[in-house]
Every structure is written in C-alpha cells, then in structure tokens.
Amino acid sequence: MKLSSISLKLIKAPLKRPFKTHLGTVSDREVIIVEAIDEDGLVGYGEAVPFTSPWYTEETTKTCFHMLDDFLIPLTLASQIGHPDELPNLWSGIRRNAMAKSALEQAILDLYAKQKGVYLGRLFGGERSEVAAGVVIASNDIEDAMRQIEDFSGSGYQRYKIKINPQNDLDFLAEIRRAYPDIPLMADANSAYTLDDIPHLQKLDDFKLMMIEQPLGHDDIVEHSFLQKQLQTPICLDESINSFHDAKSALSLQSCGVINIKMAKVGGWMEAVRIHDLCLGNDVPVWCGGMIEFGISRAHNIALASLKGFTIPGDISSSSRYWDGDIIDPEVIVENGMIQVPDKAGIGFAINEKRLKELTTYSKLYK
Ligand code: OSB
Ligand code: MG
C-alpha cells in the first residue's frame, strides 16, 4: 500500500467533570493523534490513549511518543508495506508498548480502508448497523453518581458501569438498586480487592450485576479463576487481558465469563479481532472497553463493536459525555441507547480540523 508520511499531534483538553476511581483522578486528557498520509493526500487517523502517568497501564503519553518517534515510525517508513496485515510481523522485534502500536496500526488501517473505499468495520467482518451504548460513572460521591445516572438515562444508555472499591461498594450499589431495581448495571473494581475479600465480594451477588470487572490484581489470571468459582456474578477481565495469549489463558482457566476488549491495550485491531474470534468460538461474550477517548479512538471502537461477538453494550458513550467539542464531525451521538455505525470509507467520520487545531499543543512530521 502507498504510505508517504506520518505525523504525530499531541492534543489536550479538560474533561467536563473529573473521572474518579480509587486509583486516582483524571481531570485533563492528553492523547497523541497519529496521521498516516499517502501520495494522493489521503489521511488515515489513529489515537494513542495512554495517560500522563502509569496508573492504569505502564505506558504514558511520553513513553508512547518515544516509541513512535524513535522506533515504530522510522521502521515503518523504511519498509515497503504491501498490506497492513504485515505490521505485527514488522514490529515483532519491539516488545509490548501496545498503545503506541495500536495508534499507528489504526492510522494505517484507516488509510488502507480509505484507499479501498470501504468502511473499516466491514474490512474485519463487522455487520451491525448500530451498536448499543454504555456509560461509565466514576465518582466518589453517591449523590453525584445518582445525578449522573439520572442525566444519562435521558439518552437511554443500555448499560451503566459504576466504579467501586471495598469502602463504597455496598452503599453505592444498594442506593442505585433502590432507585433503579432493573437497570443493566455492572461494577468495575480496577483491582481493588484481594482473595481475602471473598466473603465481602459474595455480598455483591445480591445486586444482580451483569458482571464485576477486574476485582483482583491487574496482572492476575490464576486467582480470578479461583474467585470465579466462589461467585455467582460473572467476572469480566480488563487489565489482565493484554494479548490473545492472555485471553486464551483466561478461557482455559475459566477465570472469567466475559472479556472486555480494549484495542489500545492489546496492541491494535488485529490482536483485538483475534481475541474476539477466540471468544466467539468459545461462546464467551465480549464488549468494547473505553479509555476516556476523543473521537478518533471512539470511531475505531464503534467499528470494532460492529463485529458479531460484541453482544454486550461497552464503554462507548457519546462525544458529549466527556467533551465540550470533539475532534470528529459529526460527533458521536447516543439516541435511545444506540449509536449509528457509519458506512463511509475508513473510520467513517470526518475530522473537525478547527477543533483538532485548537487542541494541538505540539506536532511533528516524518517523511
Ligand atoms: O478500567 O475500564 C477501565 C477508563 C480509563 C482507564 C480505565 C478504565 C476506564 C473506563 C472507561 O472505565 C471509561 C470510558 O472510556 O468511558
Ligand atoms: Mg476496567
């Protein structure tokens, strides 16, 4: 395929409201926009979504920029890529750094799909014309959390995910269930518990949760297998799933009933689709995880969630959930709990160049 230059743009914006978990608070969001450009001036877009500190994964904005700048982009521009499916092999000498790889792979795949004139989701067999939307409540104040659920329910979100920890879980879940006995509800613990908490975690079985996400260690698969046998509520793994191999291990050990696939965290589209196919073949439902992202990453997620195995509403919310002005045009809209899957070439959304420029703090071009 034709690829003539690549550019990186650092962009930054405040969140509408802080995103709070027991691990810390995110108030401002900085990401790296990757543009892959061909000789005809067609542009493919990717978004690298680590945080500015390594609280959720080991990558940060700076490590990601470094990996792209010093390794991934020079290697990619120096080789003649025939087809994007050569990329995992081309980059195999660069260990991990999944988010850096994912963003560059996204940009090249978007460009490839645009050159072919086909919607990116279609390229991977995606068939849905709309995907179900879910939203995350990340607050340390129950009244604030209740207000957010009330506000979001106007858009008809089909799944609410509440961040929990051992201090607030019973109070939060009891309050939500008192007001909303039947909403589709799940909880994300971001590794706030240990196996010593089994009796406590068993109390959560009373709240009719769709699942509990990542209760134990961020790098654990074995202990979750033990815990799952003691809980009625299905476990969903997030942090522990960084590759196809991790997913295979989790399924072999029956460590979870559901997998949250985050394209960025597993290194891109191709690894995400391999995990999807594995889960589909084993009747394990998957959903698409979020990274408090801007519109480019959101657009890639919508395309991914159009694949058959994504049967549970994920963390894909409207652009306005986080932003006063997103970088895509049109913005992502949630209506009656659904998001329309576009059918235009590539990611299917145009870029809001004016907004992108406003948010850009630094850029660099590679030829
Ligand atoms: O654990 O799923 C998580 C956001 C940032 C880091 C980790 C997580 C999240 C989310 C998704 O919960 C939030 C969203 O993108 O709407
Ligand atoms: Mg999570």
mmCIF file of C-alpha atoms and ligand atoms in Angstrom, residues 19 21 23 26 29 49 51 55-56 134-138 159 161 163 188-190 213-214 238-239 260 262 287 289-293 298 301 315-317 321-322, ligand 1:
data_model
loop_
_atom_site.group_PDB
_atom_site.id
_atom_site.type_symbol
_atom_site.label_atom_id
_atom_site.label_comp_id
_atom_site.label_asym_id
_atom_site.label_seq_id
_atom_site.Cartn_x
_atom_site.Cartn_y
_atom_site.Cartn_z
ATOM 1 C CA PHE A 19 -13.124 10.885 36.341
ATOM 2 C CA THR A 21 -11.522 5.865 40.832
ATOM 3 C CA LEU A 23 -6.550 4.714 41.849
ATOM 4 C CA VAL A 26 -8.290 12.198 35.684
ATOM 5 C CA ARG A 29 -6.810 14.315 28.976
ATOM 6 C CA VAL A 49 -4.608 6.749 24.564
ATOM 7 C CA PHE A 51 -2.463 8.517 30.439
ATOM 8 C CA TRP A 55 -1.760 4.376 36.930
ATOM 9 C CA TYR A 56 -3.737 2.131 34.567
ATOM 10 C CA GLY A 134 -22.966 2.049 27.653
ATOM 11 C CA VAL A 135 -21.704 4.689 30.054
ATOM 12 C CA VAL A 136 -19.312 4.754 33.000
ATOM 13 C CA ILE A 137 -19.951 6.540 36.296
ATOM 14 C CA ALA A 138 -16.651 7.332 38.048
ATOM 15 C CA ARG A 159 -25.633 -0.470 30.446
ATOM 16 C CA LYS A 161 -20.914 0.742 34.857
ATOM 17 C CA LYS A 163 -16.551 2.233 39.699
ATOM 18 C CA ASP A 188 -15.613 -2.090 37.784
ATOM 19 C CA ALA A 189 -13.207 -2.601 40.686
ATOM 20 C CA ASN A 190 -9.919 -1.828 38.916
ATOM 21 C CA GLU A 213 -14.854 -6.170 36.187
ATOM 22 C CA GLN A 214 -11.272 -6.874 37.312
ATOM 23 C CA ASP A 238 -9.926 -5.955 31.669
ATOM 24 C CA GLU A 239 -6.401 -5.150 32.946
ATOM 25 C CA ASN A 260 -13.514 -6.501 27.934
ATOM 26 C CA LYS A 262 -9.621 -2.688 24.549
ATOM 27 C CA TRP A 287 -17.650 -5.879 24.890
ATOM 28 C CA GLY A 289 -13.801 -1.065 26.588
ATOM 29 C CA GLY A 290 -13.162 2.680 26.714
ATOM 30 C CA MET A 291 -10.179 4.850 27.502
ATOM 31 C CA ILE A 292 -11.835 8.272 28.081
ATOM 32 C CA GLU A 293 -11.048 8.926 24.470
ATOM 33 C CA ARG A 298 -14.206 6.360 19.672
ATOM 34 C CA ASN A 301 -14.222 1.424 18.838
ATOM 35 C CA ASP A 315 -17.945 1.745 27.294
ATOM 36 C CA ILE A 316 -18.894 3.532 24.069
ATOM 37 C CA SER A 317 -20.722 6.722 25.018
ATOM 38 C CA ARG A 321 -20.083 12.514 27.758
ATOM 39 C CA TYR A 322 -16.548 13.870 28.144
HETATM 40 O O1 OSB B 1 -10.940 0.364 33.880
HETATM 41 O O2 OSB B 1 -12.202 0.337 32.214
HETATM 42 C C1 OSB B 1 -11.404 0.925 32.920
HETATM 43 C C2 OSB B 1 -11.130 4.471 31.626
HETATM 44 C C3 OSB B 1 -9.790 4.699 31.789
HETATM 45 C C4 OSB B 1 -8.993 3.732 32.345
HETATM 46 C C5 OSB B 1 -9.554 2.523 32.742
HETATM 47 C C6 OSB B 1 -10.906 2.282 32.576
HETATM 48 C C7 OSB B 1 -11.700 3.285 32.023
HETATM 49 C C8 OSB B 1 -13.122 3.113 31.876
HETATM 50 C C9 OSB B 1 -13.782 3.560 30.592
HETATM 51 O O3 OSB B 1 -13.815 2.674 32.755
HETATM 52 C C10 OSB B 1 -14.365 4.910 30.648
HETATM 53 C C11 OSB B 1 -14.772 5.452 29.311
HETATM 54 O O4 OSB B 1 -13.973 5.498 28.375
HETATM 55 O O5 OSB B 1 -15.922 5.905 29.188
#
